[in-house]
GROMACS .gro file of C-alpha atoms in nm:
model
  170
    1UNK     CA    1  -2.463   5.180 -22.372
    2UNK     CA    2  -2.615   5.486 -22.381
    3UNK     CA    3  -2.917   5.637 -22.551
    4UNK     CA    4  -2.692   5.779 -22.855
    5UNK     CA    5  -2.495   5.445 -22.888
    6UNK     CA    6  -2.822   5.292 -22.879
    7UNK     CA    7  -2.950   5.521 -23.173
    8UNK     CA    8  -2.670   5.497 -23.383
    9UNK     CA    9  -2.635   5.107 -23.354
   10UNK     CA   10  -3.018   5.119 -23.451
   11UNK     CA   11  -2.953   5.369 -23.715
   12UNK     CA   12  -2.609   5.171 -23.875
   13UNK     CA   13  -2.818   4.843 -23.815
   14UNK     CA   14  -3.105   4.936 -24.045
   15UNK     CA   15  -2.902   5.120 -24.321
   16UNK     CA   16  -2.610   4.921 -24.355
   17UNK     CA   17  -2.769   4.690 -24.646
   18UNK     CA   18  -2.891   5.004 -24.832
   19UNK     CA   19  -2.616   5.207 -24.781
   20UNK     CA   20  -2.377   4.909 -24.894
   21UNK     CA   21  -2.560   4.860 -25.206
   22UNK     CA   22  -2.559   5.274 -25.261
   23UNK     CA   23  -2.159   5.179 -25.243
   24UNK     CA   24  -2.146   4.963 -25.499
   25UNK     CA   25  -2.347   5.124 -25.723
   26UNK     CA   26  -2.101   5.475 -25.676
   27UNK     CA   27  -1.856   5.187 -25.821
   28UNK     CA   28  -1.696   4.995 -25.534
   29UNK     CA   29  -1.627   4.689 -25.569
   30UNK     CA   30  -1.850   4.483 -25.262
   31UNK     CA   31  -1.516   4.431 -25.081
   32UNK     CA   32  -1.410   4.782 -25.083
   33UNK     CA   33  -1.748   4.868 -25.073
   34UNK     CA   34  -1.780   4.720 -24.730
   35UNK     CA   35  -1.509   4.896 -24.607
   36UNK     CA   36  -1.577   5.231 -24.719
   37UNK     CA   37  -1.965   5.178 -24.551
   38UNK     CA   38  -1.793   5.081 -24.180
   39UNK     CA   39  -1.526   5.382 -24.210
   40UNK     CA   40  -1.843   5.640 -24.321
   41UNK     CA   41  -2.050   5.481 -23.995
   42UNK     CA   42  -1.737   5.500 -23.794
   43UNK     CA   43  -1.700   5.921 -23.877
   44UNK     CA   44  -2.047   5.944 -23.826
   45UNK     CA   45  -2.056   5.800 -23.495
   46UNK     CA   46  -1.782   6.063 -23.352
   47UNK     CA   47  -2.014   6.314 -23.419
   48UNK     CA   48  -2.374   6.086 -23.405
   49UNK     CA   49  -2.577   6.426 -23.249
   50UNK     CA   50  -2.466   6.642 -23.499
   51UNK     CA   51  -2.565   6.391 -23.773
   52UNK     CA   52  -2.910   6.375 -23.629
   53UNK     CA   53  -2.946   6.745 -23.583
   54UNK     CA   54  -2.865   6.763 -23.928
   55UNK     CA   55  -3.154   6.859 -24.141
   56UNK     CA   56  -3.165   6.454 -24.304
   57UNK     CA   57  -2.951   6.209 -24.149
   58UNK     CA   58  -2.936   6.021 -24.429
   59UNK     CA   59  -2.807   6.289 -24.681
   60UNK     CA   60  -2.527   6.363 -24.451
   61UNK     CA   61  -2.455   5.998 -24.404
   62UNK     CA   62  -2.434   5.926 -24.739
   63UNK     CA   63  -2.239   6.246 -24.795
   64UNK     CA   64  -1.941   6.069 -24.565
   65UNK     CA   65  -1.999   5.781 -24.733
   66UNK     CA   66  -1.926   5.932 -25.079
   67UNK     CA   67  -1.677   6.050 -24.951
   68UNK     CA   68  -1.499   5.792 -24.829
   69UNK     CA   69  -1.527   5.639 -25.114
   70UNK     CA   70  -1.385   5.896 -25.349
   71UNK     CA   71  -1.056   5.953 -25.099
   72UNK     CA   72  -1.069   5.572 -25.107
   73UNK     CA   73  -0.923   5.558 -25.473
   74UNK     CA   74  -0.599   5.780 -25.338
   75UNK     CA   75  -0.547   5.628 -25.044
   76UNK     CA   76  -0.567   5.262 -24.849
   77UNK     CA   77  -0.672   5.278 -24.457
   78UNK     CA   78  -0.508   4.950 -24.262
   79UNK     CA   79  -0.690   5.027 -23.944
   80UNK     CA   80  -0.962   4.766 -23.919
   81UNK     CA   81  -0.990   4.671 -23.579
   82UNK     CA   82  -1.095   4.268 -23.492
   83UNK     CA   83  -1.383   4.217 -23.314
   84UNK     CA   84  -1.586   3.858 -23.217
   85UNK     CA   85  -1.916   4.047 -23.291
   86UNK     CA   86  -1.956   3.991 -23.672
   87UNK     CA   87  -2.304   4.132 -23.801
   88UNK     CA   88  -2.515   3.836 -23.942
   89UNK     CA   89  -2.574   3.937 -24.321
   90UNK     CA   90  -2.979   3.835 -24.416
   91UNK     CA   91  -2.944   3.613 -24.748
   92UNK     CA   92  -3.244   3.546 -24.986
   93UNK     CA   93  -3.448   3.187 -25.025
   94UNK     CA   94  -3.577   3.126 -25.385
   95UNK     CA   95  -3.514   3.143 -25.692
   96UNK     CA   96  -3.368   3.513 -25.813
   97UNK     CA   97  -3.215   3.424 -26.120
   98UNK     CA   98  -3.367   3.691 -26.296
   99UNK     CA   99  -3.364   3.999 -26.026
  100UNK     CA  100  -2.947   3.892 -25.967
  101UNK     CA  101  -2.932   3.920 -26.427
  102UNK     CA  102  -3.123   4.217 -26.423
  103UNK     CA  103  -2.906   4.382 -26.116
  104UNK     CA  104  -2.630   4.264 -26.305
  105UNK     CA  105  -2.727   4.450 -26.622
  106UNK     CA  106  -2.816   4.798 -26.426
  107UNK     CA  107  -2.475   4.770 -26.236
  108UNK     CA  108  -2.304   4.719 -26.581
  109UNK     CA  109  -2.538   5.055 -26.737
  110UNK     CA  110  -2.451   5.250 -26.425
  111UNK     CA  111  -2.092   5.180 -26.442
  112UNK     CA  112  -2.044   5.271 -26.838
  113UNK     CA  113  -2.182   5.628 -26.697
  114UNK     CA  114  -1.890   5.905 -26.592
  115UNK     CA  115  -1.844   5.861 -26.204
  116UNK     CA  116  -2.032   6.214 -26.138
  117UNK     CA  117  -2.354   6.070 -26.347
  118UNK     CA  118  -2.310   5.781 -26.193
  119UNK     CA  119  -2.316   5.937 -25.849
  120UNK     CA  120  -2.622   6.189 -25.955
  121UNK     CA  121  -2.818   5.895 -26.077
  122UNK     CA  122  -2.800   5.655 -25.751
  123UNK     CA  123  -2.838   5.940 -25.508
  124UNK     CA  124  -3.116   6.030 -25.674
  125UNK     CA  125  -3.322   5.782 -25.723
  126UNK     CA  126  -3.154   5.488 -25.520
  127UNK     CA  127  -3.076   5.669 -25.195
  128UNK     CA  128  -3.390   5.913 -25.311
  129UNK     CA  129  -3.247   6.233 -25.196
  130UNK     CA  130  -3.405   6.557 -25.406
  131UNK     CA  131  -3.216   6.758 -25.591
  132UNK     CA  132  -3.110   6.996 -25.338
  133UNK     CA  133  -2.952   6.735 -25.134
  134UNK     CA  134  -2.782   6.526 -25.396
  135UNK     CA  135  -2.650   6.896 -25.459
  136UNK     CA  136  -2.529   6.917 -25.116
  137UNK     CA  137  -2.401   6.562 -25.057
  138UNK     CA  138  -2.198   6.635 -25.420
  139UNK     CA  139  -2.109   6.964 -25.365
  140UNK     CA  140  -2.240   7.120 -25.659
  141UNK     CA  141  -2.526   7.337 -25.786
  142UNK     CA  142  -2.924   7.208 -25.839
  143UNK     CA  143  -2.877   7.309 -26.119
  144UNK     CA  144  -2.586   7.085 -26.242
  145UNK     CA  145  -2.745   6.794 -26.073
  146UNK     CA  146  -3.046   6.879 -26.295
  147UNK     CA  147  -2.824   6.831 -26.612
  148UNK     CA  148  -2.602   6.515 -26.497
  149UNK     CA  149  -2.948   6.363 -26.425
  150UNK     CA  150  -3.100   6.464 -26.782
  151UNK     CA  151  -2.754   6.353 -26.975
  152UNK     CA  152  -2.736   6.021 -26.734
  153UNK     CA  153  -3.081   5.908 -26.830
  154UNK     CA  154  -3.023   6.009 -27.229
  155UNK     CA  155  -2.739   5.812 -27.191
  156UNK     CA  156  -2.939   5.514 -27.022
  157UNK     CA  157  -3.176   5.525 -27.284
  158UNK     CA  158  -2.919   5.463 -27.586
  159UNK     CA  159  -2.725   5.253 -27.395
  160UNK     CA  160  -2.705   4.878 -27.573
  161UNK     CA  161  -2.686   4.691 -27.226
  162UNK     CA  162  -3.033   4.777 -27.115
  163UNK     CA  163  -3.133   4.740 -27.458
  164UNK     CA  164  -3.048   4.380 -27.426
  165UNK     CA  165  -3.230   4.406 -27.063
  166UNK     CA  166  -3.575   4.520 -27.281
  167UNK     CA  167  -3.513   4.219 -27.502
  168UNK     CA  168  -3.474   3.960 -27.237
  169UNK     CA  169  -3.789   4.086 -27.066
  170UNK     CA  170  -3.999   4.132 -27.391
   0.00000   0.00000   0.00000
């Protein structure tokens, strides 16, 4: 391997859990969710030094990743290629009852939101990308990623699933 194949597989090893859970939270499902995360690493390795000459790697990743998951919806990709290397997924010991209902409840907020609030609000302050890049990963002005983000949280604050969220944890 060489020293790029080495950073990337360091680089797609470390992000893969956050940038699958950014997927699901844009709104696909965990299966196609998975998918969409290997075929954004997969672009992003063909061009691996240009991603890290990029100004953040992770803005332009999770540019590809979005995406990939927006072309997703028009069109299915059948090329997964088997391998015997399957990456080991780290699970959780304990007792999580409550973090898995309140995930739950968040997911459910998030996906009552339009798609482009939706995406505003998880780049944001999921992936934690300022405004400037959520406005460059989207494609659209600072300024309009200002007023998704102010009419995604208004919405948020009405909404009757986190109210039920506030009860619980009252």
């Amino acid at each position: 391997m060489t020293q790029t194949d080495d950073d990337f597989a360091a680089y797609a090893a470390a992000r893969y859990p956050v940038l699958l859970r950014t997927a699901v939270l844009l709104g696909a499902k965990v299966d196609a969710a998975e998918d969409a995360v290997q075929s954004a690493l997969v672009r992003c390795y063909r061009s691996w030094r240009a991603v890290r000459r990029a100004d953040n790697t992770d803005a332009y990743v999770y540019k590809v990743l979005a995406n990939t998951i927006a072309k997703s919806g028009r069109r299915r990709w059948h090329g997964e290629i088997p391998t015997e290397d399957v990456t080991e997924r780290v699970g959780h010991r304990g007792d999580y009852a409550g973090t898995i209902a309140t995930a739950v409840t968040l997911r459910r907020a998030l996906a009552a939101l339009p798609v482009d609030q939706r995406a505003v609000l998880v780049l944001r302050f999921y992936a934690d990308l300022s405004e400037r890049q959520t406005a460059e990963v989207l494609g659209i002005a600072v300024g309009t990623v200002k007023s998704r983000t102010s009419r995604a949280l208004a919405a948020l604050e009405g909404s009757a699933v986190l109210k039920g969220l506030e009860d619980h944890n009252a």
